[in-house]
CSV table of C-alpha atoms in Angstrom, one decimal:
chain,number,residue,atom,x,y,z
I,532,UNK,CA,-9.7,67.2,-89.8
I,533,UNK,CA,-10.0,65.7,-86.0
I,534,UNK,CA,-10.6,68.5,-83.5
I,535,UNK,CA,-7.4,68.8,-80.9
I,536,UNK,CA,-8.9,66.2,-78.3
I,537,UNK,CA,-9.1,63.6,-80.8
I,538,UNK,CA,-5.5,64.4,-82.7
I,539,UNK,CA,-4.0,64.0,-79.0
I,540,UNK,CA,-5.5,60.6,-78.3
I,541,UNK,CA,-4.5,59.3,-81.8
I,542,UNK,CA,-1.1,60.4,-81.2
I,543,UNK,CA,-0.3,58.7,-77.4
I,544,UNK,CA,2.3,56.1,-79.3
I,545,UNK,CA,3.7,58.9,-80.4
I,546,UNK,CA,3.9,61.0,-76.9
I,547,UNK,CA,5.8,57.8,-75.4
I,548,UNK,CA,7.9,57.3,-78.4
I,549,UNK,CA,8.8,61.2,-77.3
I,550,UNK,CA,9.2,60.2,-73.8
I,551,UNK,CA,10.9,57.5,-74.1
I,552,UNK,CA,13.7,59.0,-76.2
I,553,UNK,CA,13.8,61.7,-73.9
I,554,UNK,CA,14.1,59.8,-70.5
I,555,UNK,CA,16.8,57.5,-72.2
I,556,UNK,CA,19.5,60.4,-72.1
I,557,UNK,CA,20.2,61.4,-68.8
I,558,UNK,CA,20.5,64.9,-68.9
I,559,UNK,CA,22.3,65.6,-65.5
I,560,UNK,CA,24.0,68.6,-64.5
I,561,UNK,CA,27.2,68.9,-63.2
I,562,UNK,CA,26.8,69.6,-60.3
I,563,UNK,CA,25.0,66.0,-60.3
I,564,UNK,CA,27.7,64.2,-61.9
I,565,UNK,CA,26.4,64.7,-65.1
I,566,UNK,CA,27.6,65.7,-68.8
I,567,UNK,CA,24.6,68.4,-69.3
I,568,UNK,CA,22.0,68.3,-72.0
I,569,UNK,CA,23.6,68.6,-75.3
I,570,UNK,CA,22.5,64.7,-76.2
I,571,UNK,CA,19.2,65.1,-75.3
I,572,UNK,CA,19.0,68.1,-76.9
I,573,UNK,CA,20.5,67.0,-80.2
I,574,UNK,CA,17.9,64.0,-80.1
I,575,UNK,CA,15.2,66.6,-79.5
I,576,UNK,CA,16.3,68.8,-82.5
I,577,UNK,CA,16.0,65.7,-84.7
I,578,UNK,CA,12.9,64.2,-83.9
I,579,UNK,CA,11.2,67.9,-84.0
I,580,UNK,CA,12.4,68.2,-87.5
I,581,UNK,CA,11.5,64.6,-88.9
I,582,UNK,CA,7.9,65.6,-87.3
I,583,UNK,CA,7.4,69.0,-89.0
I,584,UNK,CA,8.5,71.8,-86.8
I,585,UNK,CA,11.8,72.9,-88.4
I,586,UNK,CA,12.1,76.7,-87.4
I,587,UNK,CA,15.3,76.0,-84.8
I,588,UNK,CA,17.5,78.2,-82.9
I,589,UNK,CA,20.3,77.0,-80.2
I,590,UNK,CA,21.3,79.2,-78.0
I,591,UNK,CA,24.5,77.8,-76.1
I,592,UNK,CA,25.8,79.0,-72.8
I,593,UNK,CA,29.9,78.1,-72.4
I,594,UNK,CA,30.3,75.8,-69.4
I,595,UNK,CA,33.8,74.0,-69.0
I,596,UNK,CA,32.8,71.7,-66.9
I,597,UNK,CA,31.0,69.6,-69.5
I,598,UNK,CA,32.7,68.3,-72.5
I,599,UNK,CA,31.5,70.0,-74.9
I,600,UNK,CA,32.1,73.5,-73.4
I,601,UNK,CA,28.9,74.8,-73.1
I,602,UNK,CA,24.7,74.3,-72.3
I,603,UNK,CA,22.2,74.4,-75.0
I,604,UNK,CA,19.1,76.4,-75.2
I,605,UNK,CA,16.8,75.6,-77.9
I,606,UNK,CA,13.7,77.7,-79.5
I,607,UNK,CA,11.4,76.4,-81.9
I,608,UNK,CA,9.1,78.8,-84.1
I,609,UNK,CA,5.8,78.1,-85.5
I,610,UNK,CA,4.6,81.0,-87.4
I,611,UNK,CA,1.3,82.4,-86.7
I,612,UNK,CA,-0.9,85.5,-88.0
I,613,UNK,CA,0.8,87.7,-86.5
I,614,UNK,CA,4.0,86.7,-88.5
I,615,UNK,CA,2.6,88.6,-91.4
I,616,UNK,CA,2.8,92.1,-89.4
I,617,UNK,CA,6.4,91.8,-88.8
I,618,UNK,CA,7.0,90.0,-85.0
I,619,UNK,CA,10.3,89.3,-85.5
I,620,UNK,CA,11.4,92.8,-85.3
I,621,UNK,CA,8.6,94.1,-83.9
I,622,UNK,CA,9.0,96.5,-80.4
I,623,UNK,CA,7.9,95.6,-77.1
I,624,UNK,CA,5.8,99.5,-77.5
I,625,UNK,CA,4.5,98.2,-80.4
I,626,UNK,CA,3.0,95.0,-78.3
I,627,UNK,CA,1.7,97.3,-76.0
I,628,UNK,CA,-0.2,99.3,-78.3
I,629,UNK,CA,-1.8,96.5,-80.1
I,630,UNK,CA,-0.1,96.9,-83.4
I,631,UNK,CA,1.0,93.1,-83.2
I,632,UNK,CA,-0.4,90.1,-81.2
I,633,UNK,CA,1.5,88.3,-78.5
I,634,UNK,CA,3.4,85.5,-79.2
I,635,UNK,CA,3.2,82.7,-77.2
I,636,UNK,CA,5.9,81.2,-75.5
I,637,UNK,CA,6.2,77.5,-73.3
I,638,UNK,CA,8.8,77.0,-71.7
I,639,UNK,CA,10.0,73.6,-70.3
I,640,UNK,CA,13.5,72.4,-69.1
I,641,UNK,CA,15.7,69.5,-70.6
I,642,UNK,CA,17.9,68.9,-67.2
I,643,UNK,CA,16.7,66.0,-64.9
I,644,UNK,CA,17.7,65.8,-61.2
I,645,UNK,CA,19.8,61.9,-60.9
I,646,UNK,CA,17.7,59.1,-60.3
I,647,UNK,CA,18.8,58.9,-56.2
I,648,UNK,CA,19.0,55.5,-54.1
I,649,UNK,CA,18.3,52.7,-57.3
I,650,UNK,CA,16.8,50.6,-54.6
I,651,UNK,CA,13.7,52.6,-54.3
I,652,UNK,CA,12.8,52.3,-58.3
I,653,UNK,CA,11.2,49.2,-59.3
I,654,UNK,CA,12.1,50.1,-63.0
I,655,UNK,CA,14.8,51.2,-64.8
I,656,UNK,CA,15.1,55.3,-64.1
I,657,UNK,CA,16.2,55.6,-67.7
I,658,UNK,CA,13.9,53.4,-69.6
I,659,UNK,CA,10.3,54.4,-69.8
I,660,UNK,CA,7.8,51.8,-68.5
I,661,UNK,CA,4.3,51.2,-68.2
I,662,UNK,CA,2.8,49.0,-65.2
I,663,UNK,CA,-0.6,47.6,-66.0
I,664,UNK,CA,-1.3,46.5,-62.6
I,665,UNK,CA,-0.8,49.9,-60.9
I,666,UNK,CA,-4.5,50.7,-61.0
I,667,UNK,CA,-4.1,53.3,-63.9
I,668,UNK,CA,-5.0,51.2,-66.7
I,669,UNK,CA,-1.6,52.2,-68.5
I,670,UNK,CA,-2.3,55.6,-67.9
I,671,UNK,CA,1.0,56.3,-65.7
I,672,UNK,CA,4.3,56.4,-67.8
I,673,UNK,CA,7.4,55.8,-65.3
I,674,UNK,CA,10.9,56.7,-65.1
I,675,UNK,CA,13.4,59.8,-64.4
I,676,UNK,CA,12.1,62.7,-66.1
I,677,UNK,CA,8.7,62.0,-67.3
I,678,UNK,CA,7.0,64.2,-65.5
I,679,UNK,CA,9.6,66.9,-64.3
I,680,UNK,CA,9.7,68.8,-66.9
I,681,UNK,CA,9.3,66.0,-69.9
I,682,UNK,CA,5.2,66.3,-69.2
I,683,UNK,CA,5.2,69.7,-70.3
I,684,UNK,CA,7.7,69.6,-72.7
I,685,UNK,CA,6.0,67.2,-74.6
I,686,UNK,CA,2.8,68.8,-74.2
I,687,UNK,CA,4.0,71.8,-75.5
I,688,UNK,CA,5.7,69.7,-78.4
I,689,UNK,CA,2.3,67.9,-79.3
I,690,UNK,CA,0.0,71.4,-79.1
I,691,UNK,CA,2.0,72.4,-81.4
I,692,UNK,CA,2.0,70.0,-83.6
I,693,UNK,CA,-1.8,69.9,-83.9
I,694,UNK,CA,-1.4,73.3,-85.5
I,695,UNK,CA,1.6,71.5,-88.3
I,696,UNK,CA,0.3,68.2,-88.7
I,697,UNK,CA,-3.0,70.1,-90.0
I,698,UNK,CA,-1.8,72.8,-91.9
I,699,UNK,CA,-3.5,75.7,-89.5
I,700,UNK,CA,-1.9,78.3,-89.0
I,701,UNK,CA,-2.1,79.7,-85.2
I,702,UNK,CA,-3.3,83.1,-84.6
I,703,UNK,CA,0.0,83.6,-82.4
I,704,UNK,CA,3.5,82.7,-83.2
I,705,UNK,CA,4.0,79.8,-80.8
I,706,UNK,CA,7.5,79.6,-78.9
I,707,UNK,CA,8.5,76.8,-77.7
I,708,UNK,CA,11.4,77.4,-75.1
I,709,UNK,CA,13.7,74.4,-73.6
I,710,UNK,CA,16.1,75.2,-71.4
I,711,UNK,CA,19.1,74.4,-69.6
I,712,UNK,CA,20.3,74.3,-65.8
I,713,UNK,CA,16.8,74.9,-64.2
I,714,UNK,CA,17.8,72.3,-61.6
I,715,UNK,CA,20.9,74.2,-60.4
I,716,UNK,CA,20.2,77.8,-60.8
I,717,UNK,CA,19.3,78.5,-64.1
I,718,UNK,CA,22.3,80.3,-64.9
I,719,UNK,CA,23.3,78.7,-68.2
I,720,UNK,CA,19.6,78.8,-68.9
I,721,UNK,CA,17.1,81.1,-68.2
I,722,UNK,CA,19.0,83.2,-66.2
I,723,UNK,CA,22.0,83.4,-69.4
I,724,UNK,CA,19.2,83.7,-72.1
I,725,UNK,CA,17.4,86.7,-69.7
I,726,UNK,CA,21.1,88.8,-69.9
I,727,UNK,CA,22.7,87.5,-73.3
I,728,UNK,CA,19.5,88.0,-75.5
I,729,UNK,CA,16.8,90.2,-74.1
I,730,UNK,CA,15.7,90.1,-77.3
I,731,UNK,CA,13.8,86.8,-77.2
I,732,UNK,CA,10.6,87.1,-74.8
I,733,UNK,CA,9.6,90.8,-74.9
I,734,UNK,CA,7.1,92.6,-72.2
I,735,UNK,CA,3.8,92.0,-73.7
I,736,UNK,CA,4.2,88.4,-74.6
I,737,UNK,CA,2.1,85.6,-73.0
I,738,UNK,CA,4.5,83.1,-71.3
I,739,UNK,CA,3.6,80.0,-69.9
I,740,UNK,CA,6.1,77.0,-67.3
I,741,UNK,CA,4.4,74.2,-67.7
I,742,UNK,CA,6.5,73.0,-64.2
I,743,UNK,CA,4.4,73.0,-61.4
I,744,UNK,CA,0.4,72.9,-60.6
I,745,UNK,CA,-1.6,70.2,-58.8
I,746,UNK,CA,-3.6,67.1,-59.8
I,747,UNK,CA,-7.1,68.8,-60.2
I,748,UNK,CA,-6.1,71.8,-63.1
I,749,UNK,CA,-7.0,74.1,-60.9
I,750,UNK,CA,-4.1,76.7,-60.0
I,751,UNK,CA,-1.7,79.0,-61.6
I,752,UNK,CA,1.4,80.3,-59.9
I,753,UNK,CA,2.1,83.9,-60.3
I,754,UNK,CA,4.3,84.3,-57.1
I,755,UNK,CA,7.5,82.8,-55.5
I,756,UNK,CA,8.9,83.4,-52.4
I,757,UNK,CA,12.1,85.1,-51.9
I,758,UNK,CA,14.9,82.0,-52.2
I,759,UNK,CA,17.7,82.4,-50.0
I,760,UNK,CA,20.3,79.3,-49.5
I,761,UNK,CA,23.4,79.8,-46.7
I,762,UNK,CA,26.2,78.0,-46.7
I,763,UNK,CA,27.7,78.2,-42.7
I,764,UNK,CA,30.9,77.6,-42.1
I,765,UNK,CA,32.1,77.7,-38.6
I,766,UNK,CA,36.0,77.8,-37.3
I,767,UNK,CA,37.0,77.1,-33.8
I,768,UNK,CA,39.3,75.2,-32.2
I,769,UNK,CA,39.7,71.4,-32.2
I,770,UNK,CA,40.4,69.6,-29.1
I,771,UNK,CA,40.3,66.6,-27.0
I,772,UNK,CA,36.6,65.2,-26.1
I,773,UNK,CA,37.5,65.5,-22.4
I,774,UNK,CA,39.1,69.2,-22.7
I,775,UNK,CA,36.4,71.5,-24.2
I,776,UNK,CA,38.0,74.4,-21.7
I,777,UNK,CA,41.0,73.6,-24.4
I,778,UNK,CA,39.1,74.5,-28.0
I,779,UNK,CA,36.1,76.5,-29.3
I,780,UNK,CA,33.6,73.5,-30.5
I,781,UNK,CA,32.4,74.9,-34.0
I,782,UNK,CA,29.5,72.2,-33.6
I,783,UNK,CA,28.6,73.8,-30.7
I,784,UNK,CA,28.4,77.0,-32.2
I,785,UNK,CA,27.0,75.9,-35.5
I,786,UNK,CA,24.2,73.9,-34.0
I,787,UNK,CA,23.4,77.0,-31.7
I,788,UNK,CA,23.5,79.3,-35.0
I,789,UNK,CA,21.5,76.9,-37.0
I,790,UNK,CA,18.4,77.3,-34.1
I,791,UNK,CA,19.1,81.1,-34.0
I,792,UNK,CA,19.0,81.5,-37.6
I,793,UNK,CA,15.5,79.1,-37.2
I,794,UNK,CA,14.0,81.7,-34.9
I,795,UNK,CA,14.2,84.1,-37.3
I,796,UNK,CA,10.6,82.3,-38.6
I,797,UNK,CA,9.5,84.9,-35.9
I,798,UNK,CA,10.7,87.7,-37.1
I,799,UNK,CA,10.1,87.8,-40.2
I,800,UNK,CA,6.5,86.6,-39.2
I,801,UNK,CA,3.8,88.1,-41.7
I,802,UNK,CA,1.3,86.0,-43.7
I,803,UNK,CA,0.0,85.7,-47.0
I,804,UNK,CA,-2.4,83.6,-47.6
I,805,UNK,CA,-1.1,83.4,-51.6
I,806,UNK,CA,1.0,80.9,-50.5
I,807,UNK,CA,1.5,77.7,-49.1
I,808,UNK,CA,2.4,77.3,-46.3
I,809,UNK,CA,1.4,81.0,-45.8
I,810,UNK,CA,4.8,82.3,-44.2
I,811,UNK,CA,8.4,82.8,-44.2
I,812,UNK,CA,10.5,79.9,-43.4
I,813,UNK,CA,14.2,79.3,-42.1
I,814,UNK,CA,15.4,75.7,-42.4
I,815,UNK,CA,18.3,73.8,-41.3
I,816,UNK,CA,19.2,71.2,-44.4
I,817,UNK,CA,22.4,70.1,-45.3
I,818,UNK,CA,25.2,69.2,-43.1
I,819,UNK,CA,29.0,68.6,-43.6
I,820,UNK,CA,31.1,65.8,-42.3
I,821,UNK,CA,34.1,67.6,-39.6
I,822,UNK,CA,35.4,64.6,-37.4
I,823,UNK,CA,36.5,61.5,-37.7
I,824,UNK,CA,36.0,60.4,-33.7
I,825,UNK,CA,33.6,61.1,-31.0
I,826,UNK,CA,36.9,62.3,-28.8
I,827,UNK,CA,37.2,64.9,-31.0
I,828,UNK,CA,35.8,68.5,-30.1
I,829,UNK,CA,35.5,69.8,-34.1
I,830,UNK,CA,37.4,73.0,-35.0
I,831,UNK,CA,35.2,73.5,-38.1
I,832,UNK,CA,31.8,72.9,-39.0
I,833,UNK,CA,29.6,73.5,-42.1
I,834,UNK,CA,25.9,73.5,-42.7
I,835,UNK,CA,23.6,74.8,-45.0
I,836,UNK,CA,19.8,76.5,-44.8
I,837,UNK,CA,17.2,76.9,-46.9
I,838,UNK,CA,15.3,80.0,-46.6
I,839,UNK,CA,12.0,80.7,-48.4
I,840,UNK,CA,10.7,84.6,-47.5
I,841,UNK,CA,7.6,85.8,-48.5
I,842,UNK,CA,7.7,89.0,-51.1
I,843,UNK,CA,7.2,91.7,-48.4
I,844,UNK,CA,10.4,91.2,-47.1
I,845,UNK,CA,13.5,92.4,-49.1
I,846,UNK,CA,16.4,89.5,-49.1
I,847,UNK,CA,19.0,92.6,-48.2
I,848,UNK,CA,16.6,93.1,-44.7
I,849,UNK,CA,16.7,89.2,-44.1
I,850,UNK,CA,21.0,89.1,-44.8
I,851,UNK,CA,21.5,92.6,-42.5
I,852,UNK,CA,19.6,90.2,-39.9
I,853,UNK,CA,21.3,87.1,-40.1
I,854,UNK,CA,25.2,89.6,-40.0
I,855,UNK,CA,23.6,90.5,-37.0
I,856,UNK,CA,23.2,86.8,-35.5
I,857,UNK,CA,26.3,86.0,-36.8
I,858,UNK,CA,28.2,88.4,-35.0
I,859,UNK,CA,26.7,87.8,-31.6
I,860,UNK,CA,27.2,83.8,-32.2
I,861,UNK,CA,31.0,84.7,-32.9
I,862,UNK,CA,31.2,86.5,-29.7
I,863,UNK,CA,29.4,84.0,-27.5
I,864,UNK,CA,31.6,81.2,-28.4
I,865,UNK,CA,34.8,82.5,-29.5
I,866,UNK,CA,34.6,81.2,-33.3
I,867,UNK,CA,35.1,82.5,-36.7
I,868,UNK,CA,31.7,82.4,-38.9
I,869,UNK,CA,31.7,82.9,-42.7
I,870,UNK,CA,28.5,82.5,-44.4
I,871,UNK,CA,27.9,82.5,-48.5
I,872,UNK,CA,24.9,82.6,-50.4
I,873,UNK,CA,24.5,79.8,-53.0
I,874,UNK,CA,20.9,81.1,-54.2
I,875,UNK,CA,19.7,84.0,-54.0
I,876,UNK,CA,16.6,85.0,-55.6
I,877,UNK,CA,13.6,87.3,-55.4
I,878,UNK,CA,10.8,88.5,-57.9
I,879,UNK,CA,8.0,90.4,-58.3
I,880,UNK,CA,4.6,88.8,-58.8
I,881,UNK,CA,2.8,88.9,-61.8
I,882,UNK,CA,-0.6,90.2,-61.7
I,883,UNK,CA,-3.6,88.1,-61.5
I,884,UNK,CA,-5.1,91.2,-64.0
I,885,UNK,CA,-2.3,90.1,-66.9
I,886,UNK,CA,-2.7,89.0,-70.3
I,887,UNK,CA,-1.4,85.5,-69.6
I,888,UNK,CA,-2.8,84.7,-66.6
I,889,UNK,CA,-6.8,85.9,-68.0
I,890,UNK,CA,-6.2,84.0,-71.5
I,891,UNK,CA,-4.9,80.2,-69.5
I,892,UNK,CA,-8.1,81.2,-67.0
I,893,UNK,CA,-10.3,81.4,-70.1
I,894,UNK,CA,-8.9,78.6,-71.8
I,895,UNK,CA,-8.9,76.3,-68.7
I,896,UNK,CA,-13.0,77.4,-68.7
I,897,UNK,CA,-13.5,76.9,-71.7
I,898,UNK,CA,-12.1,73.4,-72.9
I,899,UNK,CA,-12.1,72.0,-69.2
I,900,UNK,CA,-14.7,73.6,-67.6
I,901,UNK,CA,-12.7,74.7,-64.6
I,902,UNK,CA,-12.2,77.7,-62.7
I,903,UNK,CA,-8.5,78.1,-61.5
I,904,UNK,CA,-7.4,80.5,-58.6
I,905,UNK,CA,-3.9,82.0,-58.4
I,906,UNK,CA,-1.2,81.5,-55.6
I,907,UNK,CA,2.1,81.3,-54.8
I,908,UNK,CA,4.6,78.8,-53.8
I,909,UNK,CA,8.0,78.5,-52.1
I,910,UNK,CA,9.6,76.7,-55.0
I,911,UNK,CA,11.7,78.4,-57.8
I,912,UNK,CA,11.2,78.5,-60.7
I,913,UNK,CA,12.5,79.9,-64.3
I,914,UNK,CA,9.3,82.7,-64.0
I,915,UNK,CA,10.9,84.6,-61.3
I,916,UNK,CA,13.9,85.2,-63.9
I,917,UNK,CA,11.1,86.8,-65.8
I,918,UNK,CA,9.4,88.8,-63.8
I,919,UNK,CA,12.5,90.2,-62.6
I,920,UNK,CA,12.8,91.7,-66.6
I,921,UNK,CA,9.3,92.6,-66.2
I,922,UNK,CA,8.1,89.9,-68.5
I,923,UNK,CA,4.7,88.2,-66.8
I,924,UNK,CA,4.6,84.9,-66.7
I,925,UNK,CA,2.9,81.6,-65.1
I,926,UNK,CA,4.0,78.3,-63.8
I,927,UNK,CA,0.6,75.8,-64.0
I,928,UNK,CA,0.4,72.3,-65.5
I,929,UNK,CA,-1.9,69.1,-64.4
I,930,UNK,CA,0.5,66.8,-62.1
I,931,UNK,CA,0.8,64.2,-59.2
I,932,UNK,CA,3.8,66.3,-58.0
I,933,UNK,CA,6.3,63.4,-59.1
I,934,UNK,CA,9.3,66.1,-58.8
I,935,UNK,CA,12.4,64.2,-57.6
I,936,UNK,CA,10.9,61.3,-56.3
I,937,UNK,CA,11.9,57.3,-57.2
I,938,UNK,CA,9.3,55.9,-59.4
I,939,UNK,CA,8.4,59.6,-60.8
I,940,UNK,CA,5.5,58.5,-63.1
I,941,UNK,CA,4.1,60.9,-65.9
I,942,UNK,CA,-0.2,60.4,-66.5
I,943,UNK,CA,-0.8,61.0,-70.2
I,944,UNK,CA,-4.1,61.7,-69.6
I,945,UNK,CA,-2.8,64.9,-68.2
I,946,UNK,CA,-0.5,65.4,-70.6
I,947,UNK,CA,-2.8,65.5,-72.9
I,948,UNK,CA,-5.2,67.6,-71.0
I,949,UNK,CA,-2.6,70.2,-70.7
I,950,UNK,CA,-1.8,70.1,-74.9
I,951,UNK,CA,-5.9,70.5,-75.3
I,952,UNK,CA,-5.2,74.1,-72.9
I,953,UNK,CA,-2.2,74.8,-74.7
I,954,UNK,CA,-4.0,74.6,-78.4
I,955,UNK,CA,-7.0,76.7,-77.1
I,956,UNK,CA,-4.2,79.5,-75.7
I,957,UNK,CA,-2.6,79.3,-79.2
I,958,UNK,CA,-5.4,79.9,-81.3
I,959,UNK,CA,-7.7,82.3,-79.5
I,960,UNK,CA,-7.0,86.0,-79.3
């Protein structure tokens, strides 16, 4: 029998023949334009069961928009020891109290973000390709997907199947978790699996996200920042370019609101040095079209913000602040402001002492030889879902940080690198 390094290497045709099935569905929410996941997730069943893991479970999450009427969810089971003491029905008290081990679960999403301007890809988006002259000797796979979140799906996939295609039976049950909707919320996802079946992941089970880390191996996310987006919309009165005495400009009062709201960088001011960059921040993004002349003085105006707030302050203290603004923008320049809230999210961290985060440290020591240190990052992720249910759980993985970007390119070097983790976590205690 080869050990796990040398069953991943044979197997690299068979990685890209995963990858390349994957990326050739475009799994687009939508809210992108897209038809969701159920193709790519039907494809995904199939080729799991013609490679040996057959234990499969949908969980669907209704969704009119798509034509189908719903999301898919899908779990796939490989027993381990512990399946002989009873998991499936076992307690999270009983996890507690050592009667049963952990299971393990991996959870990567099916959903891709669309490919953007098609100018900027020198390949097809949807097709995987390999460029021999890009100074990685083949290593780099490209195309939409590959690396957000197909690299650790398909790491998870292939640690698993070391423990099938050689007839070893893990010491934990592995569960392997793909999701729906992490692009857009996770609410016919995560965020749907977390309220409509608490009974999956119980407290007490190790829970990996293969969906963020850096190039070197050598961190583990156990924090997020507080996510808050605003969508402004503010109503004046339209007028003539040359009468502003005549209207309330809304772009005026938007742009003054947007700085304001900007400012609040220093109030909220603390720092943690968990994170990256190490404080709050209060950002202008997105901005809506309101006139169609520059004689026009707009009598509406719409932007958006993305807020990401460090732990220590609660998101109900940021939005008491930001009513406050509000109301003193509405007064100085006579307009109507209504803000909404399309994200809004905040966690608890998970603690650098827990189960998962000591067993992927050990692991990461003892195949890799490397000693990873835990922060936090402004990004959201499916983990703060958990840790909201107080499940602990971490985001790590090996990767350029490809997220969203034209040519997104997957290394199967670290691909593989994170499988070799992934079988270690599995099989140790």
């Amino acid at each position: 029998m080869n050990g796990p390094l040398n069953f991943l290497e044979n197997n690299k045709d068979k990685i890209i023949e995963l990858q390349s099935l994957l990326t050739s569905i475009p799994a687009i929410a939508p809210e992108g334009g897209g038809d969701g996941e159920l193709e790519k997730c039907q494809a995904l069943e199939k080729w799991l069961r013609e490679n040996g893991i057959t234990d499969l479970q949908r969980f669907d999450s209704p969704d009119s928009r798509v034509a189908c009427g719903f999301r898919p969810n899908l779990v796939a089971t490989i027993a381990g020891e512990d399946s002989a003491l009873g998991e499936k029905g076992s307690s999270d008290a009983a996890v507690r109290s050592n009667e049963v081990l952990p299971r393990i679960w991996v959870c990567a999403h099916m959903d891709v973000v669309p490919p953007g301007d098609l100018s900027l890809w020198k390949t097809n988006p949807w097709q995987v390709s390999r460029d021999e002259k890009d100074g990685s000797n083949g290593d780099k796979i490209y195309g939409r997907g590959v690396e957000d979140n197909q690299q650790g799906l398909c790491s998870a996939v292939f640690a698993a199947l070391y423990f099938v295609k050689n007839g070893i039976k893990p010491k934990h049950t592995i569960k392997l978790l793909f999701v729906a909707d992490e692009e857009n919320g996770s609410t016919h996802g995560m965020l749907y699996l977390v309220k409509n079946h608490p009974e999956l992941i119980r407290r007490g089970d190790i829970v990996l996200i293969p969906d963020g880390g850096d190039s070197r191996d050598e961190t583990i996310e156990i924090a997020e920042k507080n996510l808050l987006w605003l969508k402004v919309h503010v109503s004046g009165k339209q007028t003539h370019g040359s009468r502003p005495d005549n209207g309330s400009n809304a772009c005026l009062a938007a742009c003054a609101l947007s700085l304001t709201l900007h400012e609040l960088e220093n109030v909220f001011n603390a720092r943690d040095n968990l994170f990256e960059p190490n404080h709050s921040t209060f950002q202008p993004t997105k901005r809506e079209a309101n006139v169609g002349s520059i004689n026009i003085i707009p009598g509406e105006d719409t932007f958006y913000m993305d807020c990401r707030i460090l732990p220590c302050y609660p998101l109900n203290k940021v939005i008491a602040k930001i009513k406050e603004i509000v109301f003193e923008i509405e007064r100085s320049y006579d307009v109507k402001v209504d803000v909404s809230y399309p994200q809004k999210s905040e966690s608890p961290a998970t603690s650098e002492n827990a189960p998962v985060v000591l067993a992927l440290k050990s692991a990461l020591r003892k195949v890799h030889g490397i000693e990873a240190k835990c922060i936090g990052i402004g990004g959201g992720t499916v983990g703060a879902e958990l840790r909201r249910e107080g499940i602990d759980a971490v985001v790590w993985s090996t990767l350029d940080d490809q997220a969203h970007q034209p040519n997104e390119y997957c290394k199967i070097s670290n691909l593989i690198k994170d499988a070799e983790t992934l079988v270690e976590i599995f099989g140790t205690e």
